[in-house]
Coordinates of C-alpha atoms in Angstrom, one line a residue:
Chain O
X1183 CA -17.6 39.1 -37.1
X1184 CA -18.7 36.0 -39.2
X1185 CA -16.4 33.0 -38.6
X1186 CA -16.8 29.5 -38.6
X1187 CA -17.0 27.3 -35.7
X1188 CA -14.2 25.1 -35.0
X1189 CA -15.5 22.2 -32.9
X1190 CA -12.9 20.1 -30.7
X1191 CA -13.9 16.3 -30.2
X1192 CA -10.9 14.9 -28.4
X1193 CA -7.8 14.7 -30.4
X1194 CA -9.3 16.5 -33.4
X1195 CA -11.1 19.6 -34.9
X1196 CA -13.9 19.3 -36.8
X1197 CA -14.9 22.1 -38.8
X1198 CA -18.4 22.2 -40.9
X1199 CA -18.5 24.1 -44.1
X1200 CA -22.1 25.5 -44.7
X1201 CA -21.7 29.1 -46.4
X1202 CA -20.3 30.5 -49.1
X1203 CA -16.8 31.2 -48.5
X1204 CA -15.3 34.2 -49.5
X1205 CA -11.8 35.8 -48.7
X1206 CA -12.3 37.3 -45.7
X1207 CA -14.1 34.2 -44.4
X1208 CA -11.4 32.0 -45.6
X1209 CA -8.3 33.6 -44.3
X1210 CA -10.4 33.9 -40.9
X1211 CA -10.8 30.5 -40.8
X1212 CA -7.1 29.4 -41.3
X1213 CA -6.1 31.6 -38.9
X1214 CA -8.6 30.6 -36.0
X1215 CA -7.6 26.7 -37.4
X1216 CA -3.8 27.4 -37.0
X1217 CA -4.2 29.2 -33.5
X1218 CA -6.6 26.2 -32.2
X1219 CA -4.0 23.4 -33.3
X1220 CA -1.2 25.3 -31.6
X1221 CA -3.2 26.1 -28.2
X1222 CA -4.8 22.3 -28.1
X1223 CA -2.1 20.1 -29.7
X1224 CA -5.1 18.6 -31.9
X1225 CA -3.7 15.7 -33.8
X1226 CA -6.0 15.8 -36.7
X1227 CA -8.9 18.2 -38.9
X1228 CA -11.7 17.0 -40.1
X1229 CA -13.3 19.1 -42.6
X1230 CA -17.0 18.4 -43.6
X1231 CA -18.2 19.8 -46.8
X1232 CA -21.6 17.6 -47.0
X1233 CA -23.2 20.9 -46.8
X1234 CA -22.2 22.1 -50.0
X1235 CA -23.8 21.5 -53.5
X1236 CA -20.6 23.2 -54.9
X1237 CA -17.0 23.1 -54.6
X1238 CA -15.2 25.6 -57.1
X1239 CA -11.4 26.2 -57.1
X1240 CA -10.8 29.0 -54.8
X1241 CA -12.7 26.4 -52.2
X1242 CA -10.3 23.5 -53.7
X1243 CA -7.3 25.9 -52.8
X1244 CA -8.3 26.3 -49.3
X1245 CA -8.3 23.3 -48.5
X1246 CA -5.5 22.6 -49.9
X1247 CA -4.3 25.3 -47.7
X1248 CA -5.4 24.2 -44.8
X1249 CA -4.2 21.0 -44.9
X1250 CA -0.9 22.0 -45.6
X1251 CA -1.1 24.4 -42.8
X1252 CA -2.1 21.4 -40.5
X1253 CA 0.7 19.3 -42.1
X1254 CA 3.2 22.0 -40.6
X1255 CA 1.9 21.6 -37.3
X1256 CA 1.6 17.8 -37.1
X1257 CA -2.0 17.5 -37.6
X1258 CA -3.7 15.2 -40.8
X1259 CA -6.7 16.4 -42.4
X1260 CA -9.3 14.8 -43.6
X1261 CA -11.9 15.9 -45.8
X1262 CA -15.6 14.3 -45.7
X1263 CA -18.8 14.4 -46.7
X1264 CA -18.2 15.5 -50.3
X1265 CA -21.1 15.1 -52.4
X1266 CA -21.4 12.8 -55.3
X1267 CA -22.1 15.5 -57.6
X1268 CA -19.0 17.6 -56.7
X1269 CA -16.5 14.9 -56.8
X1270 CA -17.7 14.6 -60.6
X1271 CA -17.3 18.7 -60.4
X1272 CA -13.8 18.8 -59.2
X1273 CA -12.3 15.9 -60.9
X1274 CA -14.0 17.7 -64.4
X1275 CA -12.1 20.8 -63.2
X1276 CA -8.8 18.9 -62.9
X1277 CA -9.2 20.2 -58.6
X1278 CA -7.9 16.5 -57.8
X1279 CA -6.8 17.9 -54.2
X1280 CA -3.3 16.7 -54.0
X1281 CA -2.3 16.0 -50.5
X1282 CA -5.5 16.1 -49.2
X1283 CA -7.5 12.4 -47.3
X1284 CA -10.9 11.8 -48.1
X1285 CA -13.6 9.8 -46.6
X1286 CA -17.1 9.0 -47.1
X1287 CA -17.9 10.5 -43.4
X1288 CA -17.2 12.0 -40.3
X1289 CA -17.3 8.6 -38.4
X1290 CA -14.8 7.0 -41.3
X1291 CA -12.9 10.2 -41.4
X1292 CA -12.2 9.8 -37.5
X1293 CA -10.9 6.1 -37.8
X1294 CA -8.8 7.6 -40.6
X1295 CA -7.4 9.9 -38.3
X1296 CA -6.9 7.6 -35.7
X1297 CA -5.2 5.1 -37.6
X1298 CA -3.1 7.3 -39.1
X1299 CA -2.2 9.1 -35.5
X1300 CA -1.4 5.5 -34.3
X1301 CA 0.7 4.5 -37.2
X1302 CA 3.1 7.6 -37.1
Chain L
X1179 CA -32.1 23.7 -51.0
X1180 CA -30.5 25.1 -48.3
X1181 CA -30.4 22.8 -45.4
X1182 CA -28.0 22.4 -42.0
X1183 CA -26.0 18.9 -42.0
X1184 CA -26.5 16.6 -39.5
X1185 CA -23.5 14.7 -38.5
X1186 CA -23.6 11.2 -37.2
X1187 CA -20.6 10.3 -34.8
X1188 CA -21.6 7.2 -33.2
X1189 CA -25.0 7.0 -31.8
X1190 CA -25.0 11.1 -31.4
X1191 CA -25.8 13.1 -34.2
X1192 CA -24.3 16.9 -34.6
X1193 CA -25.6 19.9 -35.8
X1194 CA -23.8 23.1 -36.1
X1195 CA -25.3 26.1 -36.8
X1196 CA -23.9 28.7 -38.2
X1197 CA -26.5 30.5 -40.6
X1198 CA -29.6 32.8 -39.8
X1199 CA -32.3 30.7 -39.1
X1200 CA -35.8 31.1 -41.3
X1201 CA -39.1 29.3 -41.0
X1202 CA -38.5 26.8 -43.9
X1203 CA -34.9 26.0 -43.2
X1204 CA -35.9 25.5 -39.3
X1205 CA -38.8 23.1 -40.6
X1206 CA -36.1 20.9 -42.6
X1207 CA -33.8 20.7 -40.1
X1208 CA -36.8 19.3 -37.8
X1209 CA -38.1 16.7 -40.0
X1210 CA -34.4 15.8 -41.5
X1211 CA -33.6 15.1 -37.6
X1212 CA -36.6 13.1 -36.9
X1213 CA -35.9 11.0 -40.1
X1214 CA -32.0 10.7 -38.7
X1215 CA -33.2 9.6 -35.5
X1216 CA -35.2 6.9 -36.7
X1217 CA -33.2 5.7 -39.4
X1218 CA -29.9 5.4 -37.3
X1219 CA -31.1 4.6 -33.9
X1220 CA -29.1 7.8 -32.2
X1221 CA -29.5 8.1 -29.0
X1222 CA -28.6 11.7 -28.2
X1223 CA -28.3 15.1 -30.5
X1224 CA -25.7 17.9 -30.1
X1225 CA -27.1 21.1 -31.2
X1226 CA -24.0 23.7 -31.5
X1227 CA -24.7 27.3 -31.4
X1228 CA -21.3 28.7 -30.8
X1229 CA -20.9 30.7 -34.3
X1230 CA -24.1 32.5 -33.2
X1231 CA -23.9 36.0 -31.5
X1232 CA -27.5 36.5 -31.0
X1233 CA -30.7 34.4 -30.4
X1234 CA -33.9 35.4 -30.7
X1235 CA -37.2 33.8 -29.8
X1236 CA -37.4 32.0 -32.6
X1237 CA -34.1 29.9 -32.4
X1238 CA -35.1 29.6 -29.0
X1239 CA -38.3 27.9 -29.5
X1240 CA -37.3 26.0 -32.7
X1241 CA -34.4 24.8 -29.8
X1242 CA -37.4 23.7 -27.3
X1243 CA -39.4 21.9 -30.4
X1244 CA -36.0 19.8 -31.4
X1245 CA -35.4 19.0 -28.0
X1246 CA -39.4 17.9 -27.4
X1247 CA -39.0 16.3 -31.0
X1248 CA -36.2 14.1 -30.0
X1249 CA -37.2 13.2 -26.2
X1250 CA -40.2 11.6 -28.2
X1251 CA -38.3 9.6 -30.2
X1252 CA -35.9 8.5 -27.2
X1253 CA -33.1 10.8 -28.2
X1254 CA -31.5 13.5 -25.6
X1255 CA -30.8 17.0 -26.6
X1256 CA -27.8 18.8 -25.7
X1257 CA -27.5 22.3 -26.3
X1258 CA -23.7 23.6 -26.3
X1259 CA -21.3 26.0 -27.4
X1260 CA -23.8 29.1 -26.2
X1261 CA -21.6 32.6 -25.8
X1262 CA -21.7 34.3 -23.0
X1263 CA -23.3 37.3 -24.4
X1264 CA -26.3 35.0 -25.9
X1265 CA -26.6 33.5 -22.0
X1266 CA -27.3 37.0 -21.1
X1267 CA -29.5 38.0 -23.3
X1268 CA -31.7 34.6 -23.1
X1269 CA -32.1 35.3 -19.7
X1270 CA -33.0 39.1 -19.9
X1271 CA -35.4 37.8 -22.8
X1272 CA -37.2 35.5 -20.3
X1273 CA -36.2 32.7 -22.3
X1274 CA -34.9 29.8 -20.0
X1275 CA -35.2 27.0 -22.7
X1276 CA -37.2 24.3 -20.2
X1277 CA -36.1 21.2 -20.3
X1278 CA -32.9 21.3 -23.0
X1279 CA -30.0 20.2 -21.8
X1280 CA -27.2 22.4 -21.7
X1281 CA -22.6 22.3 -21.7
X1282 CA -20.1 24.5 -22.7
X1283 CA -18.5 22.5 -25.4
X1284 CA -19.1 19.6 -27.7
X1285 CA -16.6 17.2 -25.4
X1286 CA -18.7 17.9 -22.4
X1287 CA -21.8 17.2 -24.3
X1288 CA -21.1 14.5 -25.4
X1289 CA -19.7 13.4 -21.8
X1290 CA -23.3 14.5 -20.9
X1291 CA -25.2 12.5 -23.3
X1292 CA -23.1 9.7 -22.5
X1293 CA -23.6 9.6 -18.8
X1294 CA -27.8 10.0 -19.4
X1295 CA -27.8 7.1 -21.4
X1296 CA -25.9 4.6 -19.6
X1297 CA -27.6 5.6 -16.4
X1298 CA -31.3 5.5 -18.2

């Protein structure tokens, strides 16, 4: 079955978005996300979207999702890599992802995380 | 276009893949690496294949030609995440990917690359 790779570095899961996400797809993936913070006590997600041209709002919601999921089990995500184009997108759309950190990239995301692990 | 991301953590750079692989997008993701290479200085490449359930000849070779790529440009190549399954069928194939490193995960990878350079 089709699923996307959840990659552990450390503390934290890093998950690249490359394909189109659809239901099936997306449910899989915040179920293998849940079940991989709760086996490896990750502290933190990074989610990397530089792959995508396009972010609509079902993709908007799943993140959303996810990082309240993570929020539940005591993990921050972070979402990087977002394209210039579809910050413009999303903030047209009124998709301001509530809730949800940003950074420019992985490497910023991780001192996010890390500073935000140390802090709390 | 269609292209894999290439993620920078420190000096390693990471690419997951997670899509069928075709002549053009295996040509980008070539020359996008060697430009990433010599534009950040990286001294080691994580090539993750854990979402795939099969490789073919194809992936295999494009594997070898990153990993030649790279060497040249004083970069080591770590292949990881491989499935059991593909192990198996590599092997049966005749396929025995000369000279590309190989771990089971990202972490150990990146312990892997670590190690090389220091020691080089």
């Amino acid at each position: 079955m089709e699923r996307i790779p959840i990659l552990q570095m450390g503390d934290y899961l890093l998950v690249t978005i490359q394909v189109d996400m659809h239901d099936q797809l997306a449910l899989t993936l915040q179920e293998d996300l849940a079940d991989r913070i709760s086996r490896t006590s990750a502290k933190g997600v990074l989610i990397d979207i530089s792959a995508l041209d396009m972010v609509d709002s079902f993709i908007g919601r799943m993140i959303g999702t996810i990082s309240g999921l993570s929020r539940i089990m005591d993990a921050q995500t972070v979402l990087v890599g977002m394209q210039p184009s579809v910050a413009i997108t999303l903030v047209e759309l009124g998709l301001t992802l509530p809730g949800v950190m940003t950074a420019l990239n992985v490497e910023r995301g991780m001192q996010k995380l890390r500073k935000q692990v140390e802090s709390s």
